[in-house]
PDB file of C-alpha atoms in Angstrom:
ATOM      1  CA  UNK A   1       0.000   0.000   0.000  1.00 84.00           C
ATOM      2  CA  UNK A   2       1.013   3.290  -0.500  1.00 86.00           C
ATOM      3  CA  UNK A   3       2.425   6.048   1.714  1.00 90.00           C
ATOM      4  CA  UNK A   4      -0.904   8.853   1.016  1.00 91.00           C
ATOM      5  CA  UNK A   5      -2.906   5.189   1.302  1.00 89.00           C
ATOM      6  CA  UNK A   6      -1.725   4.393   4.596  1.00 90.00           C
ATOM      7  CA  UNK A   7      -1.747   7.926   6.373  1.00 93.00           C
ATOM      8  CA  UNK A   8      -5.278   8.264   4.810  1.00 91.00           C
ATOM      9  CA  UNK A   9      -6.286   4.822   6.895  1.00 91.00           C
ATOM     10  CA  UNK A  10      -4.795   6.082   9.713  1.00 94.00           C
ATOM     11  CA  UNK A  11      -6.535   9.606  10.026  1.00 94.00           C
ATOM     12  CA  UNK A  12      -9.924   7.564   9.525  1.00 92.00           C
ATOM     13  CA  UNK A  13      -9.204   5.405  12.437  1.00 94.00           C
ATOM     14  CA  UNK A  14      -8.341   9.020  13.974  1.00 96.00           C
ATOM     15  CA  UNK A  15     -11.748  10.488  13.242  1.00 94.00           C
ATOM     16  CA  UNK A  16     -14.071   7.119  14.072  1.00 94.00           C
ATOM     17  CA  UNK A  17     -12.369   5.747  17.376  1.00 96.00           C
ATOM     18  CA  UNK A  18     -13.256   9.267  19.563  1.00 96.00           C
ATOM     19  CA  UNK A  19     -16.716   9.297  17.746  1.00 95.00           C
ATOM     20  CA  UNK A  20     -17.863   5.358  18.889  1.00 95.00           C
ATOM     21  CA  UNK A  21     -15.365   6.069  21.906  1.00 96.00           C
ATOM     22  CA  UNK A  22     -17.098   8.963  23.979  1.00 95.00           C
ATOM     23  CA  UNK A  23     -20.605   8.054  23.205  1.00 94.00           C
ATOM     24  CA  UNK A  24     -19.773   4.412  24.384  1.00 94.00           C
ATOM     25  CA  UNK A  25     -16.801   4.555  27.003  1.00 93.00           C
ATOM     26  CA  UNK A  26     -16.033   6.810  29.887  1.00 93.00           C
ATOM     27  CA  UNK A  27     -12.146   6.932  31.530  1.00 95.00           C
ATOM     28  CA  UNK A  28     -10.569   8.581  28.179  1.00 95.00           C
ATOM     29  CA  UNK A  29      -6.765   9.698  28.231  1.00 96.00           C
ATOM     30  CA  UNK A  30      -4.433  10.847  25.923  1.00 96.00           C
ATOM     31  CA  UNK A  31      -1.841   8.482  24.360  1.00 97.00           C
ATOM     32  CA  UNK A  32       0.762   9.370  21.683  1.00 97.00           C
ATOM     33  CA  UNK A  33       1.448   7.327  18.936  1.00 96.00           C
ATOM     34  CA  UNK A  34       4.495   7.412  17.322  1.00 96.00           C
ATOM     35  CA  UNK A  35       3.707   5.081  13.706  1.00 94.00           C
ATOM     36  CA  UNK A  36       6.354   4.396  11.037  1.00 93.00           C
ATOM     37  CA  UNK A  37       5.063   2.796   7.700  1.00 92.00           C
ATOM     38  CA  UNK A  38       8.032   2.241   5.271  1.00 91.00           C
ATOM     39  CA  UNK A  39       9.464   6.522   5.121  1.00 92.00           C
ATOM     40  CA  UNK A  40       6.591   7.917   6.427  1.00 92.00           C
ATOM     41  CA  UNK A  41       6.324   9.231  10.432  1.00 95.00           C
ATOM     42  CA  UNK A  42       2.999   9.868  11.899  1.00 95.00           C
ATOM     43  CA  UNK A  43       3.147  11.357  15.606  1.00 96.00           C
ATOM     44  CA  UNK A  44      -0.080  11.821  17.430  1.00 96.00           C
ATOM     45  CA  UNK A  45      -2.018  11.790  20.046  1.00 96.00           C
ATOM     46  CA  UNK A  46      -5.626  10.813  20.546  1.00 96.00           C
ATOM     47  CA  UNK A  47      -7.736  10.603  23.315  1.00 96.00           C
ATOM     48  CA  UNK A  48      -9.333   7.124  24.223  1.00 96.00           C
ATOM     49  CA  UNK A  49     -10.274   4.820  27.019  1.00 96.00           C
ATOM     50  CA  UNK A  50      -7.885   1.631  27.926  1.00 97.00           C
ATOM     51  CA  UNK A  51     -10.316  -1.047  25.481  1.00 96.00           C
ATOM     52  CA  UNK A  52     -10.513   1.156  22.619  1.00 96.00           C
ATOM     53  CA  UNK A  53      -6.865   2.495  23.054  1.00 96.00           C
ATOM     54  CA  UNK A  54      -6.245  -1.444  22.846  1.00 96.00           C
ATOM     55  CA  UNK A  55      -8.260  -2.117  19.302  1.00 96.00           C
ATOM     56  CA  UNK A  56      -6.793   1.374  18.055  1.00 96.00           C
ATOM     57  CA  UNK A  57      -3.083  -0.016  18.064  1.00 96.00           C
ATOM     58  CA  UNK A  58      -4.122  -2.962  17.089  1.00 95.00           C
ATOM     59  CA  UNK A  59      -5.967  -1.623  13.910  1.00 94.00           C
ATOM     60  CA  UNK A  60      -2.785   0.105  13.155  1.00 95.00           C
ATOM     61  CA  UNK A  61      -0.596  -2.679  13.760  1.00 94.00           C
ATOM     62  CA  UNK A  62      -2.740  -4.638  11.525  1.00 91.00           C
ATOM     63  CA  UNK A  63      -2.843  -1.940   8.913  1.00 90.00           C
ATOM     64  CA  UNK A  64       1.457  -1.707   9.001  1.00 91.00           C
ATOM     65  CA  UNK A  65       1.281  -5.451   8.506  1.00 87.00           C
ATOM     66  CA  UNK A  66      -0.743  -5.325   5.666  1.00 81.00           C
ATOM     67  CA  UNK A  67       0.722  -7.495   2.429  1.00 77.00           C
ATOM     68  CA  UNK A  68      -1.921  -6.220  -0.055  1.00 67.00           C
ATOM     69  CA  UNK A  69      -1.312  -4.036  -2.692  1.00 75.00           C
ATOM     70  CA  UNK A  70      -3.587  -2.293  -3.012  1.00 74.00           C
ATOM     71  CA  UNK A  71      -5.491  -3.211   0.472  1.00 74.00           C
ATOM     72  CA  UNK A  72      -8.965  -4.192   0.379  1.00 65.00           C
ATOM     73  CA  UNK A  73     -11.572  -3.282   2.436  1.00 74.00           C
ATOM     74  CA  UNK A  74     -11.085  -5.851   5.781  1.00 70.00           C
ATOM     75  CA  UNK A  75     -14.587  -7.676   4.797  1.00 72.00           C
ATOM     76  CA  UNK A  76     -13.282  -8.402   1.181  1.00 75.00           C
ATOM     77  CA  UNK A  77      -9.713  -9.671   2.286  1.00 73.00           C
ATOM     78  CA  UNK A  78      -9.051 -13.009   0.919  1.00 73.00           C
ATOM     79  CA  UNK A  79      -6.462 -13.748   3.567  1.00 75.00           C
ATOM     80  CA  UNK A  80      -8.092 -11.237   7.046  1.00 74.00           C
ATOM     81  CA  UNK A  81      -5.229 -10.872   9.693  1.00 80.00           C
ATOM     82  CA  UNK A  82      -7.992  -9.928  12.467  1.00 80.00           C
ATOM     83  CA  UNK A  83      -8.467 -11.968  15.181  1.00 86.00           C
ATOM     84  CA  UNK A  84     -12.452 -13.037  14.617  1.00 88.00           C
ATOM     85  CA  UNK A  85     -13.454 -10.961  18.118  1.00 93.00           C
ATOM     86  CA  UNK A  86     -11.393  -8.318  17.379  1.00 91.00           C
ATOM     87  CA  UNK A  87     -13.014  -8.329  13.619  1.00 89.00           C
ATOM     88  CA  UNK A  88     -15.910  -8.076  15.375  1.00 91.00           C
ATOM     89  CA  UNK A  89     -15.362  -5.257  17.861  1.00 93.00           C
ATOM     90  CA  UNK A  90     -13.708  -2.995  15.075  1.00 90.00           C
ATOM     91  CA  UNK A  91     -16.681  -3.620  12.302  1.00 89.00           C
ATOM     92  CA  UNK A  92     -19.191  -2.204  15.287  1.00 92.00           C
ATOM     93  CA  UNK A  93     -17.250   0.421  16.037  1.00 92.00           C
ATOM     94  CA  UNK A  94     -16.489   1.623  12.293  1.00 89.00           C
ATOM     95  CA  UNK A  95     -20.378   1.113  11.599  1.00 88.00           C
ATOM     96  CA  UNK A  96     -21.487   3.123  14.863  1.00 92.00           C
ATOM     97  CA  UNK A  97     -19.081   6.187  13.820  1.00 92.00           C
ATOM     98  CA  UNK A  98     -19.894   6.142  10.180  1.00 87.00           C
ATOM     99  CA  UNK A  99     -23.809   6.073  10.616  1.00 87.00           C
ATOM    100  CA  UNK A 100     -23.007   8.681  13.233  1.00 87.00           C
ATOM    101  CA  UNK A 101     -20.999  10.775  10.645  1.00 82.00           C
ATOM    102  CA  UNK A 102     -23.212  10.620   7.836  1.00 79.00           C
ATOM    103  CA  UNK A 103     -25.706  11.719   9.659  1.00 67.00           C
ATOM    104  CA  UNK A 104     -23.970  14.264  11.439  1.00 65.00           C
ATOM    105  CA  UNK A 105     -23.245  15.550   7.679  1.00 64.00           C
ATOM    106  CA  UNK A 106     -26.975  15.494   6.958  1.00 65.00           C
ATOM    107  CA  UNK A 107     -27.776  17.289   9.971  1.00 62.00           C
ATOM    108  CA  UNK A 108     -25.120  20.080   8.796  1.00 65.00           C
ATOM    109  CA  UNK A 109     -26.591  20.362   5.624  1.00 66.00           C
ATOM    110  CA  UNK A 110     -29.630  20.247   6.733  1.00 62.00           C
ATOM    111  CA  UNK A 111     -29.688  23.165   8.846  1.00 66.00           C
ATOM    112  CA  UNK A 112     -27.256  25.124   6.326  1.00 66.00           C
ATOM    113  CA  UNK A 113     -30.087  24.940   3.854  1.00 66.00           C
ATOM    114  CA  UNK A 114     -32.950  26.174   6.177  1.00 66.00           C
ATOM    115  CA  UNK A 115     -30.158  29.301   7.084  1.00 64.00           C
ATOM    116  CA  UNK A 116     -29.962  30.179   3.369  1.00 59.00           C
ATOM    117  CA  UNK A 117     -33.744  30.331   2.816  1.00 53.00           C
ATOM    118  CA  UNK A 118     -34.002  31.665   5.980  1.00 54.00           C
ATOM    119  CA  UNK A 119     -31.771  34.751   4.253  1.00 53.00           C
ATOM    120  CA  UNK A 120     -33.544  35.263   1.308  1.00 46.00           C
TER     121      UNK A 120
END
């Protein structure tokens, strides 16, 4: 996988783990991550309790590992690397965060488009 692939994996685990995280979890601290992936350096820090800090480095160990070229969405793999529990765990959080963003989205435009009739 590519460098721009891999960092653009990575910032989507960024954005979904807080989302599923503080509507699910309570006890969330900051941890840094310090993530290497062939010459590229990510350095971060993201707030999270202990389980989910758990899945998150393991969803980016998983996604270092990775032999596919290009990767596959996890569900499609021919070969999946997850552990079947942890499979499971990471599939409801990804689906809990992007329902939640899409319809965070909608909301935005939603209201956006009663402000701009509300101007005319």
């Amino acid at each position: 996988m590519t460098e721009e692939k891999f960092k653009s994996e990575v910032e989507t685990l960024k954005k979904f783990f807080p989302i599923y995280c503080n509507d699910k979890h309570t006890g969330q601290f900051i941890k840094k991550y310090n993530v290497n992936y062939k010459n590229l350096e990510l350095n971060f820090e993201i707030n999270l309790c202990e389980e989910c800090h758990n899945l998150f480095s393991y969803a980016i160990e998983r996604l270092t590992e990775c032999p596919n070229n290009p990767k596959p969405r996890c569900r499609k793999c021919p070969n999946p690397c997850y552990e079947k529990e942890k499979y499971k765990q990471m599939a409801k959080m990804m689906r809990y965060a992007g329902m939640k963003l899409g319809l965070t989205k909608a909301a935005k435009k939603f209201k956006n488009l009663f402000k701009k009739s509300g101007n005319s």
